[in-house]
XYZ file of C-alpha atoms in Angstrom:
588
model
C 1.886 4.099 -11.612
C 1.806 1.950 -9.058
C 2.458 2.722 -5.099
C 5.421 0.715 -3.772
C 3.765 -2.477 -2.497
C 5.464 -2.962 1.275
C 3.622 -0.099 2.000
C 0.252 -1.971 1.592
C -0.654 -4.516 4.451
C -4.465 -3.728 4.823
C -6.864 -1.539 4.538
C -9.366 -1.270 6.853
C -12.197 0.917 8.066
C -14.212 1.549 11.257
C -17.370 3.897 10.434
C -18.135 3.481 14.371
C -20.986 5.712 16.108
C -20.446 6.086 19.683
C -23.243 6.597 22.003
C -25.901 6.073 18.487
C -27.796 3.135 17.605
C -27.513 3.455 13.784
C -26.093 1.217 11.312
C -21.998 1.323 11.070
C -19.525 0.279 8.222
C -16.998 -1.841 9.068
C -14.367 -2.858 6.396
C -11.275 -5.385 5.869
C -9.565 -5.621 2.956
C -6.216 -6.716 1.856
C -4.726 -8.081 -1.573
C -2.971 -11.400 -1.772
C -0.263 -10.861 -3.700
C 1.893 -8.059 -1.892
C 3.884 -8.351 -4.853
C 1.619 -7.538 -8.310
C -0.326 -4.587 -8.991
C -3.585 -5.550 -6.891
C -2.737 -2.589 -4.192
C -3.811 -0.255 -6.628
C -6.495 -2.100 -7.229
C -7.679 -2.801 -4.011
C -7.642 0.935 -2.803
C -9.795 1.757 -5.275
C -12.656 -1.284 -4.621
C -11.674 0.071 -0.602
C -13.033 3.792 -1.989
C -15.860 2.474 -3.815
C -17.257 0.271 -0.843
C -17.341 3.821 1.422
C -18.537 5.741 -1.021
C -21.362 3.580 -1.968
C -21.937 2.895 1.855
C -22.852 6.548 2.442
C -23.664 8.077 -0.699
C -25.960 4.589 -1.844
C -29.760 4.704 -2.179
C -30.893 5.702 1.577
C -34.155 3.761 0.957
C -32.624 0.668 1.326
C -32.005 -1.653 5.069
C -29.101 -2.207 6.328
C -28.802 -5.924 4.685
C -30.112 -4.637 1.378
C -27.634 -1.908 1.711
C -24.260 -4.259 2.059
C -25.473 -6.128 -0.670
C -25.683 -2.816 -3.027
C -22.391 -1.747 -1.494
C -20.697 -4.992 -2.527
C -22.630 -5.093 -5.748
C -21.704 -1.719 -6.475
C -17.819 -1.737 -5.648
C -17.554 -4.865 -7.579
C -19.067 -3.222 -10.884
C -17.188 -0.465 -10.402
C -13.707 -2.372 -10.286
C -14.753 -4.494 -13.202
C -16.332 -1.453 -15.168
C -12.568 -0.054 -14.674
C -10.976 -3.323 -16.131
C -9.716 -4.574 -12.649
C -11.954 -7.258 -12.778
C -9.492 -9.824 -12.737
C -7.504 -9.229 -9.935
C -10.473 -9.097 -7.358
C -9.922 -12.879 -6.927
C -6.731 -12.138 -5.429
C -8.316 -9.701 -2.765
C -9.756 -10.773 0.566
C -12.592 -8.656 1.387
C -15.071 -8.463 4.555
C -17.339 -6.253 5.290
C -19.906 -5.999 8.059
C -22.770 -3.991 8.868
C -23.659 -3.483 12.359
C -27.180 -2.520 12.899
C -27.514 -2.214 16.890
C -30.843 -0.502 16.208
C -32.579 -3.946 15.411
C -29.677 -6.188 16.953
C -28.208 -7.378 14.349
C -24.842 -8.187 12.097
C -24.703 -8.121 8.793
C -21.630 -9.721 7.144
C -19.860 -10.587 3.446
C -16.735 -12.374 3.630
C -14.936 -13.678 0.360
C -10.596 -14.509 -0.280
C -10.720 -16.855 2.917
C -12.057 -14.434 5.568
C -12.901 -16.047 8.679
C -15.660 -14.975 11.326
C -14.900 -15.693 15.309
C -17.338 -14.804 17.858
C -15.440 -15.043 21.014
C -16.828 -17.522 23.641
C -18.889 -19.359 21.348
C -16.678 -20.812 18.046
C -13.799 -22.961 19.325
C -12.112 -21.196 15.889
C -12.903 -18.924 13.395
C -15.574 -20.418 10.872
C -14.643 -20.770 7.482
C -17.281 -19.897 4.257
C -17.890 -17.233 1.518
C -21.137 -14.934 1.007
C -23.485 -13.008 3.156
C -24.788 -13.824 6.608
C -26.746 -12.090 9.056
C -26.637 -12.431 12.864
C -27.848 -11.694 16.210
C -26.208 -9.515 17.879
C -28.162 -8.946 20.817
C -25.705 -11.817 22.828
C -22.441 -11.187 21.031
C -19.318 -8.694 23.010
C -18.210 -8.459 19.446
C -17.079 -10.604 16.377
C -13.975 -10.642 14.740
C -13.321 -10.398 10.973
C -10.125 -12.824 10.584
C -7.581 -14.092 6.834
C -6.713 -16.794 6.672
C -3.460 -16.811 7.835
C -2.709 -17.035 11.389
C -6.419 -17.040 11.922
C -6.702 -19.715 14.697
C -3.030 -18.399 16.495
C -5.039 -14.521 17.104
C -8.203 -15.738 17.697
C -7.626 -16.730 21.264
C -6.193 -13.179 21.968
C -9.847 -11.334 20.848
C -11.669 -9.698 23.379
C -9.953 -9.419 26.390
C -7.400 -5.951 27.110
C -6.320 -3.561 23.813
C -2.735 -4.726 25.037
C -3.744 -8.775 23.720
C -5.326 -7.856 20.419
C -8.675 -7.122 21.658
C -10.431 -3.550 23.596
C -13.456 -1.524 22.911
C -13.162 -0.090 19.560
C -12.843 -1.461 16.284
C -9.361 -2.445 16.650
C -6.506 -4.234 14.118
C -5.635 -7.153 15.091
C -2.142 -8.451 14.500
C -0.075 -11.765 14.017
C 4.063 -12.038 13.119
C 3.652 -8.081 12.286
C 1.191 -7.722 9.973
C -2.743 -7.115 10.038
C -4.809 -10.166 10.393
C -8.176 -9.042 11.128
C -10.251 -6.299 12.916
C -12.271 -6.812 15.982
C -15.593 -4.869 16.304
C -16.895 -4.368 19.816
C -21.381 -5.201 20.351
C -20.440 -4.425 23.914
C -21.071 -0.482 24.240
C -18.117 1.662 25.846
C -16.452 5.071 24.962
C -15.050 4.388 21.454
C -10.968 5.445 21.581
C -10.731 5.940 17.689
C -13.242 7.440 15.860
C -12.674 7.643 12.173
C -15.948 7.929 10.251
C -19.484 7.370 12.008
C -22.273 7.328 10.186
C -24.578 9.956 9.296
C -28.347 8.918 11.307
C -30.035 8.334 7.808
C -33.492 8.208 7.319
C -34.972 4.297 7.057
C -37.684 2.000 7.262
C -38.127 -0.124 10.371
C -35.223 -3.046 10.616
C -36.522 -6.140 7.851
C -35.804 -9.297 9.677
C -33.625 -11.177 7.729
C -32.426 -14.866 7.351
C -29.532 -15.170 10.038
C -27.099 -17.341 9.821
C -27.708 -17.983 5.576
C -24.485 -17.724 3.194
C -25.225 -16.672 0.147
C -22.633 -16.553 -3.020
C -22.345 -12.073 -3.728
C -24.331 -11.099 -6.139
C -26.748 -14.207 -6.545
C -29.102 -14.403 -3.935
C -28.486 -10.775 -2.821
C -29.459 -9.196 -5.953
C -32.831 -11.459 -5.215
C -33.081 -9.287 -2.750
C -31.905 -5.418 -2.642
C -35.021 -3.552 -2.825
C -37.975 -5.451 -3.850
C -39.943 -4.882 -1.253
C -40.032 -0.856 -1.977
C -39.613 -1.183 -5.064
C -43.449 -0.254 -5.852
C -43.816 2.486 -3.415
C -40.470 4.106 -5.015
C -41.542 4.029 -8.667
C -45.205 5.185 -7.675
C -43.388 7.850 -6.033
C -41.526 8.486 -9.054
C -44.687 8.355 -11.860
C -46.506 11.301 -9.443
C -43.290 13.105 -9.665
C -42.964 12.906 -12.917
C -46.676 14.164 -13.445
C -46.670 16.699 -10.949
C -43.777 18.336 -13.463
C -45.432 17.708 -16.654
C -48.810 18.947 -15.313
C -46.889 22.536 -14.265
C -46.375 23.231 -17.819
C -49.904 22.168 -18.942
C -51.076 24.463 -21.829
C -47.857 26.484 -22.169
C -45.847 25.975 -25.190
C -41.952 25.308 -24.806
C -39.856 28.645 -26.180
C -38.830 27.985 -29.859
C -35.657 26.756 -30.813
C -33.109 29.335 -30.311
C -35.706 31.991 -28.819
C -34.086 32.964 -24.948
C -36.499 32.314 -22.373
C -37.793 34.841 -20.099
C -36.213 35.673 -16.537
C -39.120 34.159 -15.445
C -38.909 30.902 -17.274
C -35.161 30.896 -16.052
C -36.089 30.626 -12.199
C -35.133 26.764 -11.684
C -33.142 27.079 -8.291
C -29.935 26.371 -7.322
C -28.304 23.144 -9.078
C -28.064 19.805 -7.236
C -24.327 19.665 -5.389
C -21.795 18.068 -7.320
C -23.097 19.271 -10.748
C -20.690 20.750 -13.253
C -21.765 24.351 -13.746
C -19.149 25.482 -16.161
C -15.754 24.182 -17.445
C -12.881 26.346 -18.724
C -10.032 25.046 -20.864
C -6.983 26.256 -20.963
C -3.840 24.940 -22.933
C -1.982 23.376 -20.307
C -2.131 21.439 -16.692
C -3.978 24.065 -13.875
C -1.741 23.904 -11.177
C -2.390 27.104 -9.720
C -5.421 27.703 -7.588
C -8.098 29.825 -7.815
C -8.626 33.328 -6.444
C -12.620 34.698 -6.341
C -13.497 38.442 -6.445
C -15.820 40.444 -7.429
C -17.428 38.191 -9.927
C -14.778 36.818 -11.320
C -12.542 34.043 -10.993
C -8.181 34.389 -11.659
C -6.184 31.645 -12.075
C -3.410 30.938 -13.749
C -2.248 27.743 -16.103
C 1.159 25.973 -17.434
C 0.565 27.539 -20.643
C 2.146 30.601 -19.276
C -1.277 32.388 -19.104
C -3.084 34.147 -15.806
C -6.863 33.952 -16.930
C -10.213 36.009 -15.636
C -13.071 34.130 -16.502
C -16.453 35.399 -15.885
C -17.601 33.723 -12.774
C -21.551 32.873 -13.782
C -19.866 30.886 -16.828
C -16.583 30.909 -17.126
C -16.253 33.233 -20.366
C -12.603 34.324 -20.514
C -12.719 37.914 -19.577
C -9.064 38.822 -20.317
C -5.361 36.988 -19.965
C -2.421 37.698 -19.422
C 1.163 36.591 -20.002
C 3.370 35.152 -17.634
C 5.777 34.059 -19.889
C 6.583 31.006 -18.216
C 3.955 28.813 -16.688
C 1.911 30.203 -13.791
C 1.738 27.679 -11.196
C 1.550 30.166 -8.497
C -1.905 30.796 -7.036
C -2.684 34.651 -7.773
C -3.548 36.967 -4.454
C -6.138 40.450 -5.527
C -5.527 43.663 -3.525
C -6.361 47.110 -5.049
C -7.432 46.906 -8.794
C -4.326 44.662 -8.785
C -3.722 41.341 -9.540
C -0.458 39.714 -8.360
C 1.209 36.199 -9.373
C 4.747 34.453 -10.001
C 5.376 32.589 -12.860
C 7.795 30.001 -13.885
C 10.292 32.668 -15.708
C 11.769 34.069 -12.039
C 8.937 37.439 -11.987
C 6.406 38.239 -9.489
C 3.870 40.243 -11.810
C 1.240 42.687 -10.958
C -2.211 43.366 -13.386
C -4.647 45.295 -13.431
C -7.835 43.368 -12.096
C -9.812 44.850 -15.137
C -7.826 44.450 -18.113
C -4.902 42.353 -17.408
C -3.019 45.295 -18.580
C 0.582 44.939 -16.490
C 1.356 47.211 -13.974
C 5.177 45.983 -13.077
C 6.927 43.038 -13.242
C 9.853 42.263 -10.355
C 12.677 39.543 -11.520
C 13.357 37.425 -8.203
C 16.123 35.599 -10.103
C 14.213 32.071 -10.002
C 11.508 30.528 -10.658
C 8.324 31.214 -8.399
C 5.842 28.690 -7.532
C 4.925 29.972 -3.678
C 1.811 31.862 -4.119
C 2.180 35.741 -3.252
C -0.101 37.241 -0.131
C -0.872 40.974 -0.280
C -1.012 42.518 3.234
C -0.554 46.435 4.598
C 0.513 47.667 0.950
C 3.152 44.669 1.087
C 3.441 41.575 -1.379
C 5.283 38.752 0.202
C 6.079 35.825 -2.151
C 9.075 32.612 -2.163
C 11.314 32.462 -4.640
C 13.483 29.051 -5.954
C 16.199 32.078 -5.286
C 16.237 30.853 -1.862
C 15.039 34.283 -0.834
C 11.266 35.414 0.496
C 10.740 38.455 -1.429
C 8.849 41.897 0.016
C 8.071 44.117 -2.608
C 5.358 47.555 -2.437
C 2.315 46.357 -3.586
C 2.088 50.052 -5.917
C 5.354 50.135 -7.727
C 7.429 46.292 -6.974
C 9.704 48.151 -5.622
C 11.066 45.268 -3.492
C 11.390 46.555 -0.049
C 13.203 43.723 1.820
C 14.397 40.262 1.405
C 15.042 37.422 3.560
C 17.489 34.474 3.096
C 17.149 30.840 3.639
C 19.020 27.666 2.732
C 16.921 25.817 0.321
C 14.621 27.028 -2.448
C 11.209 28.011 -0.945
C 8.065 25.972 -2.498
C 5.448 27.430 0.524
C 2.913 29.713 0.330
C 3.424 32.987 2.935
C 0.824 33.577 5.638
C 1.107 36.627 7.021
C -1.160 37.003 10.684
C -0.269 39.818 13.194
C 2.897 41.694 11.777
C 4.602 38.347 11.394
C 5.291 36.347 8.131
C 5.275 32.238 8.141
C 6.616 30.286 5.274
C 8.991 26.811 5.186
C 11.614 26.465 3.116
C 12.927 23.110 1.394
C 15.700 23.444 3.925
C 13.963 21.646 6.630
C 12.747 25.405 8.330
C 9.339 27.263 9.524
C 10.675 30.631 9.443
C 8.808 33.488 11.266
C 10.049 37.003 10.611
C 9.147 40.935 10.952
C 6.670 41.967 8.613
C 8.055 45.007 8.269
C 11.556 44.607 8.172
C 12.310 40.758 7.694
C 14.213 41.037 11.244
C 14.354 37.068 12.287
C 12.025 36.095 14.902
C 12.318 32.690 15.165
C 12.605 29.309 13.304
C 11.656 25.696 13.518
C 13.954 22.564 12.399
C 10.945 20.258 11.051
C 13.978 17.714 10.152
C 12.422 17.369 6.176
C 11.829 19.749 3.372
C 8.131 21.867 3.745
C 6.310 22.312 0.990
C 2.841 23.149 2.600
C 2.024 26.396 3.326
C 1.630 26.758 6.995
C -2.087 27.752 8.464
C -2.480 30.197 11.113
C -5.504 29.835 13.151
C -5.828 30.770 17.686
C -2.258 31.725 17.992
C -0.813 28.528 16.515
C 0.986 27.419 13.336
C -0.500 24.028 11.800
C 1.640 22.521 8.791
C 3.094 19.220 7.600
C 6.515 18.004 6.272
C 8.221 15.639 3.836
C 8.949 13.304 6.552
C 5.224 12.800 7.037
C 5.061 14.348 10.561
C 2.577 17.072 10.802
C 3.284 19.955 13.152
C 1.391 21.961 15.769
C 3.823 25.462 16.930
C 2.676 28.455 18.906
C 2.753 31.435 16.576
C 4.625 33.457 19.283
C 7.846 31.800 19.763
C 8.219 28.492 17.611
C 7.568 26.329 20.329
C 6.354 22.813 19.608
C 2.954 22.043 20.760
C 2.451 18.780 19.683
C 4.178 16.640 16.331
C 2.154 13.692 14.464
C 3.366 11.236 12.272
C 1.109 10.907 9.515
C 2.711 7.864 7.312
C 3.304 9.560 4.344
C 4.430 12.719 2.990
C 2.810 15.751 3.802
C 2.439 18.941 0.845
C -1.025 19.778 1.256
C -1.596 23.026 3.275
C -3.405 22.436 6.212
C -7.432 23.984 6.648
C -8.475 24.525 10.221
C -11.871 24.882 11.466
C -14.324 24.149 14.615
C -11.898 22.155 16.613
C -10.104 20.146 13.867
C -7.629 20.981 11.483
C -7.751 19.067 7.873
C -4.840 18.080 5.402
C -4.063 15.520 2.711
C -0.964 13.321 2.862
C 0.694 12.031 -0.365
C -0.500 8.102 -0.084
C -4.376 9.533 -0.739
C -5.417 9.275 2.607
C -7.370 12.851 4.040
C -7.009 13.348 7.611
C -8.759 15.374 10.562
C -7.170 16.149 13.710
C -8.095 17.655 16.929
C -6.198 20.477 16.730
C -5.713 20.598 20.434
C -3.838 17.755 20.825
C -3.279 16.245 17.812
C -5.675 13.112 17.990
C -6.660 11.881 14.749
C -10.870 12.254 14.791
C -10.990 10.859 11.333
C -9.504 9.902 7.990
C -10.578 9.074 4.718
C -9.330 7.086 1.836
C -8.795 9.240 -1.794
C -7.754 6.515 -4.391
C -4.183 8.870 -4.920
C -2.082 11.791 -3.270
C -3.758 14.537 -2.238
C -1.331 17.792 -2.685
C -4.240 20.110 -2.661
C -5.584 22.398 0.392
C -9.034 21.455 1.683
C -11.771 24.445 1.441
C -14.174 24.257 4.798
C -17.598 25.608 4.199
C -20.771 25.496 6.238
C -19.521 22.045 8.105
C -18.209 20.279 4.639
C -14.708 19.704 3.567
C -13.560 20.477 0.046
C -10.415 19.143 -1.179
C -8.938 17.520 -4.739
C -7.117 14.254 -5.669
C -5.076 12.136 -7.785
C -7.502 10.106 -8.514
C -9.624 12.851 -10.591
C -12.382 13.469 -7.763
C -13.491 16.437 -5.866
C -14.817 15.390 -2.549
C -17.380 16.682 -0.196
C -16.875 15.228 3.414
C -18.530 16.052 6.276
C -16.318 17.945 8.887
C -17.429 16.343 12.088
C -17.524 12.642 11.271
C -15.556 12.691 7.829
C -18.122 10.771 5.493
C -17.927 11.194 1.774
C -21.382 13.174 1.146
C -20.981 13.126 -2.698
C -17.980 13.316 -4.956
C -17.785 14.122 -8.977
C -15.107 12.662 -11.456
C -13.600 15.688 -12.932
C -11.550 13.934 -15.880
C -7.849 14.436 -14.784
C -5.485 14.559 -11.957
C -6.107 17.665 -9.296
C -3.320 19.249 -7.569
C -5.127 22.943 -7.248
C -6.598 23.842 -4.470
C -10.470 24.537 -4.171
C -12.137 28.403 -3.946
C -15.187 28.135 -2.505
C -18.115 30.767 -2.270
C -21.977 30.722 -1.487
C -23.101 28.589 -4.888
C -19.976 26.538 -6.372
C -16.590 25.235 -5.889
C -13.953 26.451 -8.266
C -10.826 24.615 -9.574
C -8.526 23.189 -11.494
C -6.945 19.970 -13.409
C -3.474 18.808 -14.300
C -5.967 18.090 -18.208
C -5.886 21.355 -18.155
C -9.678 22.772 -16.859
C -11.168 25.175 -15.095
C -14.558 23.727 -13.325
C -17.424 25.227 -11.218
C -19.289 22.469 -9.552
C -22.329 23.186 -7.365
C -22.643 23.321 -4.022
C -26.051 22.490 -3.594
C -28.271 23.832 -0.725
C-alpha cells in the first residue's frame, strides 16, 4: 500500500563524523513523479544504499565502496521488480574521504554538482567522479530544478541555505539539494557517522572522470585485492578441512558427541529457531527461566522451549492474545481479545483464574507488589491480586486504553486513547496527576531518571517529570508515534509510523540520529550491550548501533513485525504478523 505521496519531497542522509577523518555517506534522493508509486520505491533503494554503505564488504576503498553501494541498491530494487521506476528517481550520492582528501560522487536523474567559488553554476553530467577535496569549503549536491536560483545562496550563513553541516537546501518550499561542508567546524546535526572501519591506505583514483554506473565501476570494485582475498579464503578453507583430517564424519542419523557439538556461538543475525503458530504474532515476547511465552491471534498463549522453540504447553485465550504476557510467581498473566485478563501456571498452562474486564484487552499486564495492573477497551485500568484476580481497584478514563502500564515507585503510568498520561496511586488508584498530550497514546510510556518518555498520535513525542506531570520538553516527530519508547546511556529510542527510527538526547530532546526502516515501525526497540533492537513493516529486524545509529546487520524475517523484541545474552526473540516465532543470534 502505498504512503500518501505529498508526504515525500526527499530523502536525504548525512552519515557525518565530527572531529574523525574517516569516510562519510552522504545521500540525495528524490522521485520525479510525486504523483505514481515511485515513493515507495525510492525509500526502499534510500534503505538499500545505507545498508550496503555500512554493512558492504569492509575490504573495499572508499571509491570501490560507492560503486558496490550503487551497484548493490540498484540490484536490489530491480531483484524486487522496481526496476522500472528507477529512471524516474534522481539519486546522488557522495563519499567524503577527508582521510586522503578526497570526494567521491554518483549523480544520475539530472543531479547537478556546485563547488562554491569555482563553477559559475552547477555542472551538469551522469556517473561517477572523484575529486580533490583538499581546496574545496564544501560541494553541493543540486536537481535540476531551481538549481542555478539556490546555488548562489551555498556556503555563506545556515539562515541563506548554506552553514557547517550537511544541510537541505531549499527553493519555492521544497528540497533542492544538500550542501556538505570540507571546511571542519562543530557539526549541529548529527544523524549517522560512520563506524572507523578497518581499510587499506586511500587508492588514488581518476578525479574528475564520469563514468556511466555500473560500466566502468564494476571494472573496478575490487580487483586489486581480489587475489589476496581469495588466497585468504583457500587457507581458510584448508585450515578447516585439515582439523578434521583422519576423523570420520558421524553416520547418518548417529547424534554427535558433546564434544563434536562445541561450534561457538552463531554469527549475529542467524535464524536459530522459528516457531509457527496459526495466526499473526502480535504480542511480544516474555523470557524466563528457559523459556519463552508469547501469545498469537489464534487465541493461543504458547511456551516454547527456549534452546529450540519446541512448544512446551498452550493455552487458551479464547480470543486472540495480542497482549504481551508479564511472569510473576509460577504465574503467567495475559489479556486476550474476549474482555479476560488470565492467569497460568508457568509450568503447565493449567489456568489459575480468569477476570472479565468487560472489553477487549490489548494493553499488556505488569505484575508489581502482588498487584496486576492491565488497560482494558472498558475504558477502565484494571488492579486485580496477582493470587486470586480478585480485582482490587479500578480507575476510569475517557477513551479505551491501548498502552501498556509501567509501574516505577508506587505510581502507575499508562495513556489512554483520550488524549491523557495518567499517573495514579499504586495502591489505591487515588489520581495524581494527568497530562493533555492533545492526540490519542497508544505507546506505552518509559520510565527512566525520574522522567516519563512517550509519543502520541499527533507525532509529538513527550518528555514529563514523573513527579508532577510537568512538561520537560515536547518534539514533533512528523509522523505518528505507537512505538514505546527504550531509553538508555543518554538517548532515548522510538519508531514513528512513516518507518523512520529515531534517537534523542533525552535531556533536551535533540535528535542525535535517525534511521530509515522501509515501513512503520509500531514495535519497542530492545537496547543491549550498545545495539538497538527493534522490528518493521518492511519484514526486517535491525541491529543499529546506539551511539551513532548505523545499521550493523539486519535479517529478512518473511512478514510484517509489529511485536516487540526480548532480548537475552545469545538471541533476539520475536514475532510476525505471518504468524512466527524467531530466535535470531546475537553474535559475540
Amino acid at each position: 500500500m502505498s504512503a500518501p505521496c505529498a508526504r515525500w519531497d526527499t530523502l536525504t542522509y548525512d552519515g557525518s563524523a565530527p572531529g574523525r577523518a574517516v569516510p562519510t555517506l552522504h545521500v540525495f534522493l528524490k522521485p520525479l513523479d510525486r504523483e505514481g508509486p515511485v515513493p515507495d520505491t525510492a525509500q526502499r533503494l534510500f534503505q538499500d544504499l545505507i545498508s550496503r554503505f555500512y554493512s558492504g564488504p569492509p575490504f573495499l576503498t572508499p571509491e570501490e565502496k560507492l560503486t558496490d553501494t550503487i551497484r548493490y541498491a540498484r540490484e536490489e530494487a530491480a531483484h524486487a521488480g522496481c526496476g522500472e521506476h528507477l529512471e524516474r528517481i534522481r539519486l546522488a550520492a557522495a563519499i567524503v574521504d577527508r582521510g586522503a582528501g578526497k570526494v567521491h560522487l554518483y549523480r544520475s536523474g539530472d543531479m547537478r554538482l556546485y563547488r562554491p567559488g569555482r563553477d559559475e553554476s552547477p555542472v551538469k553530467g551522469e556517473g561517477r567522479e572523484s575529486l580533490s577535496a583538499e581546496d574545496l569549503r564544501g560541494f553541493a549536491l543540486l536537481d535540476g530544478d531551481g538549481a542555478d536560483a539556490i546555488a548562489g545562496k551555498i556556503g555563506g550563513d545556515p539562515g541563506d541555505g548554506g552553514g557547517e553541516d550537511c544541510e537541505r537546501l531549499i527553493h519555492e518550499g521544497k528540497t533542492a539539494g544538500i550542501w556538505v561542508s570540507l571546511g571542519g567546524g562543530e557539526h549541529v546535526r548529527r544523524r549517522a557517522p560512520a563506524p572507523e572501519p578497518e581499510r587499506p591506505g586511500p587508492v588514488e583514483s581518476a578525479a574528475g572522470k564520469s563514468e556511466p554506473a555500473g560500466v566502468r565501476g564494476r571494472r573496478r570494485t575490487g580487483l586489486s585485492l581480489l587475489p589476496l582475498a581469495l588466497v585468504l579464503l583457500i587457507f581458510l578453507v584448508a585450515v578447516f578441512w585439515n582439523r578434521r583430517a583422519g576423523e570420520s564424519p558421524p553416520a547418518r542419523g548417529v547424534v554427535p558427541s558433546e564434544e563434536e557439538l562445541v561450534l561457538g556461538p552463531s554469527p549475529a543475525g542467524t535464524l536459530i529457531w522459528q516457531f509457527t503458530a496459526g495466526a499473526a504474532v502480535t504480542s511480544s515476547p516474555y523470557l524466563e527461566g528457559g523459556m519463552v511465552f508469547v501469545g498469537s491471534r489464534d487465541g493461543n498463549l504458547y511456551a516454547l522451549s527456549r534452546a529450540d522453540g519446541r512448544r512446551v504447553w498452550s493455552a487458551k485465550g479464547p480470543g486472540g492474545v495480542g497482549s504481551s504476557p508479564a511472569v510473576a510467581d509460577g504465574k503467567v498473566f495475559f489479556g486476550e481479545y474476549g474482555g479476560c485478563l488470565v492467569a497460568v501456571s508457568a509450568e503447565t498452562g493449567a489456568e489459575v483464574w480468569r477476570r472479565p474486564t468487560g472489553a477487549k484487552v490489548v494493553s499488556s499486564p505488569v505484575v508489581d507488589a502482588g498487584r496486576v495492573y492491565v488497560g482494558s477497551f472498558d475504558r477502565n485500568l484494571w488492579t486485580v491480586d496477582a493470587a486470586t484476580g480478585e480485582t482490587l481497584w479500578k480507575f476510569p478514563t475517557g477513551g479505551a486504553i491501548w498502552s501498556s502500564p509501567r509501574v516505577s515507585e508506587g505510581r502507575v503510568f499508562f495513556g489512554s486513547l483520550d488524549g491523557i498520561l495518567y499517573a495514579v496511586d499504586a495502591s489505591d488508584g487515588t489520581e495524581i496527576w494527568r497530562y493533555d498530550a492533545g492526540a490519542r497514546v497508544y505507546a506505552a510510556p518509559a520510565i527512566d531518571g525520574g522522567r516519563v518518555h512517550f509519543g502520541a498520535q499527533d507525532g509529538r513525542f513527550h518528555c514529563l517529570l514523573a513527579s508532577t506531570g510537568s512538561p520537560v520538553w515536547t518534539v514533533d516527530t512528523g509522523s505518528p508515534v505507537q512505538s514505546g519508547a527504550a531509553v538508555a546511556e543518554d538517548r532515548v529510542v522510538f519508531g514513528g509510523e512513516d518507518g523512520t527510527i529515531h534517537a534523542l538526547y533525552r535531556e533536551t530532546g535533540e535528535t542525535l540520529w535517525t534511521f530509515p526502516a522501509g515501513e512503520r515501525v509500531p514495535s519497542t526497540p530492545a537496547i543491549r550491550e550498545g545495539v538497538v533492537y527493534v522490528g518493521s513493516y518492511d519484514r526486517f529486524l535491525y541491529a543499529l548501533d546506539l551511539e551513532l545509529g548505523h545499521p550493523i546487520w539486519r535479517v529478512d524475517l518473511g512478514a510484517a513485525i509489529y511485536s516487540s523484541p526480548a532480548v537475552d545474552d545469545d538471541a533476539i526473540v520475536l514475532g510476525t504478523i505471518g504468524g512466527r516465532v524467531a530466535a535470531v543470534a546475537i553474535g559475540h
